[in-house]
Tab-separated table of C-alpha atoms in Angstrom:
chain	number	residue	atom	x	y	z
K	53	MET	CA	-32.164	31.933	-28.757
K	54	ARG	CA	-29.884	34.762	-29.802
K	55	GLN	CA	-28.168	34.704	-33.151
K	56	SER	CA	-24.840	34.781	-31.341
K	57	ASP	CA	-25.747	31.502	-29.603
K	58	HIS	CA	-26.395	29.807	-32.947
K	59	GLN	CA	-23.072	31.122	-34.197
K	60	LEU	CA	-21.340	29.861	-31.055
K	61	VAL	CA	-22.676	26.339	-31.537
K	62	MET	CA	-21.784	26.360	-35.226
K	63	ALA	CA	-18.261	27.513	-34.376
K	64	ALA	CA	-17.903	24.618	-31.947
K	65	PHE	CA	-18.859	22.129	-34.653
K	66	GLU	CA	-16.492	23.765	-37.112
K	67	GLY	CA	-13.596	23.613	-34.659
K	68	ASP	CA	-13.180	27.374	-34.510
K	69	LEU	CA	-13.326	27.896	-30.742
K	70	GLY	CA	-10.252	28.830	-28.773
K	71	ALA	CA	-9.498	27.400	-25.346
K	72	ALA	CA	-11.225	30.181	-23.418
K	73	GLU	CA	-14.297	30.058	-25.665
K	74	PHE	CA	-14.457	26.290	-25.319
K	75	GLU	CA	-14.407	26.553	-21.505
K	76	GLU	CA	-17.118	29.239	-21.600
K	77	LEU	CA	-19.281	26.986	-23.778
K	78	GLN	CA	-18.888	24.152	-21.267
K	79	ARG	CA	-20.004	26.445	-18.453
K	80	ARG	CA	-23.043	27.687	-20.361
K	81	LEU	CA	-24.141	24.192	-21.409
K	82	LYS	CA	-24.355	23.263	-17.743
K	83	ALA	CA	-26.252	26.426	-16.801
K	84	GLU	CA	-28.580	27.104	-19.768
K	85	PRO	CA	-31.134	24.427	-20.765
K	86	GLU	CA	-32.090	26.245	-23.993
K	87	LEU	CA	-28.505	26.331	-25.207
K	88	LEU	CA	-28.102	22.667	-24.283
K	89	ALA	CA	-31.246	21.834	-26.294
K	90	LEU	CA	-29.833	23.649	-29.315
K	91	TYR	CA	-26.562	21.815	-28.876
K	92	ARG	CA	-28.447	18.522	-28.693
K	93	GLU	CA	-30.115	19.194	-32.039
K	94	HIS	CA	-26.746	19.741	-33.678
K	95	ALA	CA	-25.294	16.682	-31.920
K	96	LEU	CA	-28.033	14.437	-33.269
K	97	LEU	CA	-27.529	15.752	-36.786
K	98	HIS	CA	-23.830	14.963	-36.614
K	99	HIS	CA	-24.153	11.610	-34.885
K	100	SER	CA	-24.179	9.535	-38.063
K	101	LEU	CA	-21.175	11.455	-39.395
K	102	THR	CA	-19.304	10.734	-36.184
K	103	GLU	CA	-19.989	7.017	-36.432
K	104	GLU	CA	-18.806	6.941	-40.040
K	105	PHE	CA	-15.603	8.787	-39.141
K	106	GLU	CA	-14.793	6.440	-36.295
K	107	GLY	CA	-15.591	3.385	-38.397
K	108	ARG	CA	-12.697	4.242	-40.683
K	109	HIS	CA	-10.223	3.900	-37.823
K	110	SER	CA	-10.496	0.197	-37.186
K	111	ILE	CA	-7.262	-1.170	-35.826
K	112	GLY	CA	-6.600	-3.538	-38.742
K	113	GLU	CA	-3.047	-4.805	-38.524
K	114	ALA	CA	-1.578	-1.868	-36.667
K	115	VAL	CA	-2.590	0.419	-33.843
K	116	PRO	CA	-3.151	3.981	-35.063
K	117	PRO	CA	-1.060	6.556	-33.227
K	118	VAL	CA	-3.076	8.197	-30.477
K	119	SER	CA	-2.547	11.617	-28.943
K	120	ARG	CA	-4.591	13.576	-26.463
K	121	GLY	CA	-4.293	16.999	-28.076
K	122	PRO	CA	-6.726	19.903	-27.699
K	123	ARG	CA	-10.112	18.825	-29.001
K	124	TRP	CA	-10.927	22.219	-30.453
K	125	LEU	CA	-7.906	22.359	-32.775
K	126	LEU	CA	-9.001	19.916	-35.460
K	127	PRO	CA	-12.489	20.118	-36.942
K	128	VAL	CA	-12.732	16.381	-37.443
K	129	ILE	CA	-11.814	15.709	-33.831
K	130	ALA	CA	-14.254	18.382	-32.722
K	131	VAL	CA	-17.051	16.655	-34.637
K	132	ALA	CA	-16.225	13.301	-33.039
K	133	VAL	CA	-16.245	14.768	-29.548
K	134	ILE	CA	-19.268	16.987	-29.991
K	135	GLY	CA	-21.309	14.174	-31.542
K	136	ALA	CA	-22.550	13.330	-28.067
K	137	ALA	CA	-21.856	16.590	-26.273
K	138	SER	CA	-25.358	17.022	-24.974
K	139	PHE	CA	-25.252	13.572	-23.393
K	140	GLY	CA	-21.845	14.282	-21.895
K	141	ALA	CA	-22.915	17.662	-20.524
K	142	TRP	CA	-26.114	16.234	-19.035
K	143	LYS	CA	-24.112	13.425	-17.476
K	144	PHE	CA	-21.550	15.883	-16.121
K	145	THR	CA	-24.169	17.984	-14.333
K	146	HIS	CA	-26.344	15.104	-13.102
K	147	ARG	CA	-23.813	12.377	-12.349
K	148	GLU	CA	-24.618	12.125	-8.628
K	149	ASP	CA	-28.335	11.549	-9.234
K	150	SER	CA	-27.574	9.134	-12.064
K	151	ALA	CA	-25.304	7.064	-9.842
K	152	ARG	CA	-27.978	6.737	-7.161
K	153	ILE	CA	-30.608	5.722	-9.695
K	154	ALA	CA	-28.294	3.208	-11.375
K	155	SER	CA	-27.174	1.549	-8.152
K	156	GLY	CA	-30.549	1.499	-6.426
K	157	THR	CA	-28.721	0.875	-3.139
K	158	PRO	CA	-27.814	3.012	-0.134
K	159	ALA	CA	-24.181	3.950	0.429
K	160	ASP	CA	-23.476	1.248	3.025
K	161	LYS	CA	-24.936	-1.442	0.735
K	162	ALA	CA	-22.865	-0.169	-2.200
K	163	GLU	CA	-19.722	-0.460	-0.087
K	164	VAL	CA	-20.404	-4.144	0.567
K	165	LEU	CA	-21.020	-4.850	-3.118
K	166	LEU	CA	-17.813	-3.157	-4.186
K	167	GLU	CA	-15.795	-4.948	-1.539
K	168	LEU	CA	-17.144	-8.271	-2.776
K	169	ARG	CA	-16.278	-7.339	-6.330
K	170	ALA	CA	-12.681	-6.632	-5.417
K	171	ASP	CA	-12.145	-9.714	-3.237
K	172	GLY	CA	-14.227	-12.222	-5.183
K	173	PRO	CA	-13.041	-14.940	-7.562
K	174	GLY	CA	-11.697	-13.966	-10.953
K	175	ILE	CA	-8.656	-14.072	-13.191
K	176	THR	CA	-5.670	-11.780	-13.749
K	177	LEU	CA	-5.254	-10.708	-17.372
K	178	LEU	CA	-2.092	-8.666	-16.809
K	179	GLU	CA	0.318	-8.015	-13.975
K	180	ASP	CA	3.706	-6.405	-14.400
K	181	ARG	CA	6.010	-5.025	-11.731
K	182	PHE	CA	8.561	-2.812	-13.364
K	183	ASP	CA	11.463	-3.677	-11.069
K	184	SER	CA	13.760	-5.299	-13.636
K	185	GLY	CA	14.377	-5.765	-17.338
K	186	GLU	CA	13.620	-3.170	-19.968
K	187	MET	CA	10.526	-1.787	-21.632
K	188	SER	CA	10.703	-2.762	-25.264
K	189	THR	CA	8.562	-4.630	-27.745
K	190	GLY	CA	8.478	-8.238	-26.622
K	191	ARG	CA	8.668	-7.605	-22.875
K	192	ARG	CA	6.584	-10.234	-21.105
K	193	PRO	CA	4.938	-9.459	-17.771
K	194	SER	CA	4.824	-11.772	-14.770
K	195	GLN	CA	1.191	-12.588	-15.707
K	196	GLY	CA	-0.458	-12.173	-19.085
K	197	ALA	CA	-0.782	-14.117	-22.316
K	198	SER	CA	0.698	-11.407	-24.557
K	199	HIS	CA	3.649	-8.988	-24.504
K	200	TRP	CA	4.197	-5.249	-24.479
K	201	ARG	CA	4.445	-3.492	-27.825
K	202	LEU	CA	6.381	-0.200	-27.700
K	203	GLU	CA	4.957	2.137	-30.329
K	204	ARG	CA	6.710	5.389	-29.448
K	205	GLY	CA	9.487	6.731	-27.249
K	206	SER	CA	12.099	5.114	-25.005
K	207	PRO	CA	10.814	4.640	-21.442
K	208	GLN	CA	13.343	3.276	-18.972
K	209	ILE	CA	13.124	0.916	-16.016
K	210	ARG	CA	15.221	2.266	-13.167
K	211	ALA	CA	15.067	2.358	-9.361
K	212	GLY	CA	12.278	-0.213	-9.308
K	213	HIS	CA	9.853	1.513	-11.656
K	214	LEU	CA	9.161	2.436	-15.270
K	215	GLU	CA	9.446	6.084	-16.245
K	216	GLY	CA	9.377	8.073	-19.456
K	217	SER	CA	8.063	10.997	-21.472
K	218	GLY	CA	6.706	11.039	-24.989
K	219	PHE	CA	6.044	7.298	-25.075
K	220	GLU	CA	3.194	4.853	-25.719
K	221	THR	CA	3.273	1.121	-25.121
K	222	TYR	CA	0.375	-1.306	-25.616
K	223	PHE	CA	-0.595	-4.720	-24.283
K	224	TYR	CA	-3.198	-7.051	-25.776
K	225	ILE	CA	-5.632	-8.527	-23.269
K	226	PRO	CA	-8.001	-11.381	-24.159
K	227	LYS	CA	-11.141	-9.987	-25.728
K	228	ASP	CA	-13.180	-12.605	-23.877
K	229	GLY	CA	-11.651	-11.616	-20.548
K	230	LEU	CA	-14.780	-9.606	-19.825
K	231	SER	CA	-17.900	-11.694	-20.305
K	232	VAL	CA	-21.322	-12.437	-18.884
K	233	ALA	CA	-19.625	-14.723	-16.363
K	234	ARG	CA	-16.867	-12.173	-15.578
K	235	PRO	CA	-18.530	-8.754	-15.885
K	236	VAL	CA	-16.305	-6.532	-13.714
K	237	MET	CA	-12.833	-5.303	-14.656
K	238	LEU	CA	-10.377	-3.658	-12.270
K	239	VAL	CA	-7.299	-1.828	-13.562
K	240	THR	CA	-4.927	-0.917	-10.723
K	241	VAL	CA	-1.703	1.072	-11.025
K	242	GLN	CA	0.835	2.452	-8.591
K	243	THR	CA	2.587	5.595	-9.770
K	244	MET	CA	5.812	6.983	-8.348
K	245	ALA	CA	7.671	10.254	-8.135
K	246	GLY	CA	10.216	10.269	-10.920
K	247	GLY	CA	10.967	11.291	-14.447
K	248	ASP	CA	12.574	14.370	-15.897
K	249	LYS	CA	9.202	16.041	-16.421
K	250	PRO	CA	6.133	16.382	-14.187
K	251	PHE	CA	3.193	13.997	-14.108
K	252	HIS	CA	0.760	16.940	-14.058
K	253	SER	CA	1.242	19.175	-17.077
K	254	PRO	CA	-0.698	20.770	-19.957
K	255	GLY	CA	-0.130	17.455	-21.742
K	256	TRP	CA	-1.360	13.993	-20.702
K	257	SER	CA	0.002	11.039	-18.758
K	258	GLY	CA	-1.817	7.861	-17.823
K	259	ILE	CA	-3.577	4.670	-18.815
K	260	SER	CA	-6.144	3.942	-21.556
K	261	LEU	CA	-8.458	1.042	-22.391
K	262	TYR	CA	-9.216	0.190	-26.026
K	263	GLN	CA	-11.734	-1.876	-27.934
K	264	ASP	CA	-11.154	-2.643	-31.621
K	265	GLY	CA	-8.590	0.145	-31.901
K	266	TYR	CA	-10.801	2.819	-30.283
K	267	GLU	CA	-9.761	4.536	-27.082
K	268	VAL	CA	-12.766	4.081	-24.798
K	269	CYS	CA	-11.593	5.604	-21.523
K	270	PHE	CA	-8.491	7.126	-19.951
K	271	PHE	CA	-7.433	7.830	-16.391
K	272	GLY	CA	-4.456	9.790	-15.150
K	273	ASP	CA	-3.593	13.406	-15.872
K	274	SER	CA	-5.805	14.393	-18.802
K	275	TYR	CA	-4.879	16.946	-21.438
K	276	GLY	CA	-5.359	20.494	-20.157
K	277	PRO	CA	-4.267	22.836	-17.372
K	278	GLU	CA	-6.070	21.056	-14.504
K	279	TRP	CA	-3.647	19.746	-11.875
K	280	THR	CA	-5.417	16.560	-10.801
K	281	TRP	CA	-6.103	12.917	-11.521
K	282	SER	CA	-9.151	12.617	-13.753
K	283	LEU	CA	-11.285	10.264	-15.806
K	284	ASP	CA	-11.792	10.875	-19.520
K	285	VAL	CA	-14.512	8.781	-21.141
K	286	LYS	CA	-15.191	8.617	-24.849
K	287	ARG	CA	-17.935	11.049	-25.950
K	288	SER	CA	-17.762	13.084	-22.756
K	289	LEU	CA	-17.584	16.830	-23.272
K	290	VAL	CA	-14.747	17.302	-20.789
K	291	PRO	CA	-12.565	15.073	-18.600
K	292	LEU	CA	-14.271	14.359	-15.270
K	293	MET	CA	-12.474	15.893	-12.297
K	294	PRO	CA	-12.788	15.064	-8.585
K	295	ALA	CA	-14.554	17.593	-6.365
K	296	LYS	CA	-11.121	18.450	-4.957
K	297	ASN	CA	-7.870	18.068	-6.859
K	298	VAL	CA	-6.071	14.761	-6.302
K	299	THR	CA	-2.422	15.157	-7.214
K	300	GLY	CA	0.890	13.374	-7.331
K	301	PRO	CA	1.944	9.731	-7.039
K	302	ARG	CA	-0.993	7.491	-6.095
K	303	THR	CA	-2.318	3.974	-6.240
K	304	MET	CA	-5.463	4.133	-8.370
K	305	THR	CA	-8.085	1.613	-9.476
K	306	LEU	CA	-10.421	1.938	-12.432
K	307	LEU	CA	-13.602	-0.164	-12.215
K	308	TYR	CA	-15.773	-1.053	-15.208
K	309	ASP	CA	-18.988	-3.075	-14.917
K	310	ARG	CA	-20.144	-4.299	-18.331
K	311	ARG	CA	-23.669	-5.014	-17.031
K	312	ASP	CA	-24.618	-1.365	-16.639
K	313	GLY	CA	-21.642	0.457	-18.201
K	314	ARG	CA	-20.553	1.998	-14.927
K	315	VAL	CA	-16.963	3.251	-14.860
K	316	GLU	CA	-15.401	4.573	-11.665
K	317	LEU	CA	-12.011	5.869	-10.541
K	318	HIS	CA	-11.012	4.997	-6.974
K	319	GLU	CA	-7.957	5.796	-4.922
K	320	GLY	CA	-6.293	2.678	-3.553
K	321	ASP	CA	-5.716	-0.889	-4.711
K	322	ARG	CA	-9.445	-1.766	-4.638
K	323	PRO	CA	-12.717	0.085	-5.129
K	324	GLY	CA	-14.703	1.502	-2.240
K	325	ASN	CA	-18.097	3.139	-1.952
K	326	SER	CA	-16.902	6.663	-2.761
K	327	PRO	CA	-15.227	6.912	-6.188
K	328	LEU	CA	-13.283	10.050	-6.952
K	329	VAL	CA	-15.231	10.344	-10.211
K	330	HIS	CA	-17.666	8.108	-12.051
K	331	SER	CA	-19.572	8.016	-15.299
K	332	LYS	CA	-21.249	5.658	-17.746
K	333	ILE	CA	-20.050	4.202	-21.018
K	334	LEU	CA	-21.644	1.530	-23.166
K	335	PRO	CA	-22.452	-1.697	-21.325
K	336	GLY	CA	-21.164	-4.950	-22.764
K	337	MET	CA	-17.706	-3.660	-23.704
K	338	ASN	CA	-14.912	-6.187	-24.324
K	339	PHE	CA	-11.631	-4.336	-23.975
K	340	ASP	CA	-8.770	-5.874	-25.920
K	341	GLN	CA	-5.856	-3.485	-25.342
K	342	ILE	CA	-4.431	-1.334	-22.611
K	343	ARG	CA	-2.002	1.519	-23.172
K	344	ILE	CA	0.343	3.305	-20.791
K	345	GLY	CA	2.108	6.451	-21.861
K	346	ALA	CA	2.714	10.173	-21.616
K	347	SER	CA	2.946	13.137	-23.943
K	348	GLU	CA	6.154	15.059	-24.562
K	349	GLU	CA	5.299	17.612	-21.858
K	350	SER	CA	4.638	14.974	-19.180
K	351	SER	CA	6.179	11.904	-17.643
K	352	LEU	CA	4.714	8.727	-16.214
K	353	ALA	CA	6.519	6.803	-13.465
K	354	LEU	CA	4.851	3.455	-12.843
K	355	ALA	CA	5.811	0.828	-10.245
K	356	TRP	CA	3.247	-1.802	-11.277
K	357	ILE	CA	0.024	-2.452	-13.123
K	358	ARG	CA	-2.612	-5.150	-12.690
K	359	VAL	CA	-5.715	-5.910	-14.777
K	360	ARG	CA	-8.210	-8.322	-13.232
K	361	VAL	CA	-11.736	-9.474	-14.120
K	362	LEU	CA	-14.154	-10.687	-11.435
K	363	GLU	CA	-16.743	-13.389	-11.698
K	364	GLU	CA	-20.476	-12.882	-11.374
K	365	GLU	CA	-20.675	-14.803	-8.109
K	366	ALA	CA	-18.501	-12.111	-6.542
K	367	ARG	CA	-21.655	-10.006	-6.559
K	368	ASN	CA	-24.245	-12.722	-6.022
K	369	ASN	CA	-22.717	-14.319	-2.919
K	370	ARG	CA	-23.469	-11.493	-0.530
């Protein structure tokens, strides 16, 4: 390895890379096994530090403010992201093979399984159609045991949908909603055209799932210049983009299977056999909060949201 490569990796861990340098590092990690191996060594050394840092951000009595700013700007954030960079980069370049190995089924079989997941028995943890009322702390959805908690901004409900910029609102979902008996979660949203600012922007706009105060995954328009829907999973090096850009108002469904940690983003109100993007996170997650929001540069216009968990027999009775 060249000395400049060692310096490049050290600069990444110190948070000293600019946007262009960060993108170049991503490209090289995918193309150069030796550089990826060096990166892996540094990632393993920093893994324990990452865990300690994140352990200090337990939710406690209040949700910490969350932003999706550039990961290379703050050294601490850079350490947290890079702590598993080698795993994220490997996953990014091998995700198609990984999906085939994990499923162990041909495409037509996978389609049947996913259809059964979506149509099988289960329970609805949250459903809200933003066609009336106002979005404020205390708003109760049509289905759900909790209420919305507005942490930032002033989103408005108008013309049959919610819209706003620079806002974040959270909803508690039962932590035992996902379980051995109900292992599959579907989060479906319908976005609309609307808002004073665009959905796609250098900022972020979309939906996040949390466990114990940690943001585990996000889907929508991720931070950065890419003009597309994407999936951003915790510890991934970069947001995962579809092969071709998918833009504008859409109905989207996020699928998480706690048995194998599979997470997929599908277009439509139910999953099919061809997700736009997919990845893996930890199996056995028990999400307890969902957030909808947008940065100051972006806007989110949302007609409705539904969170549902499916029972095991939805997969067994095939």
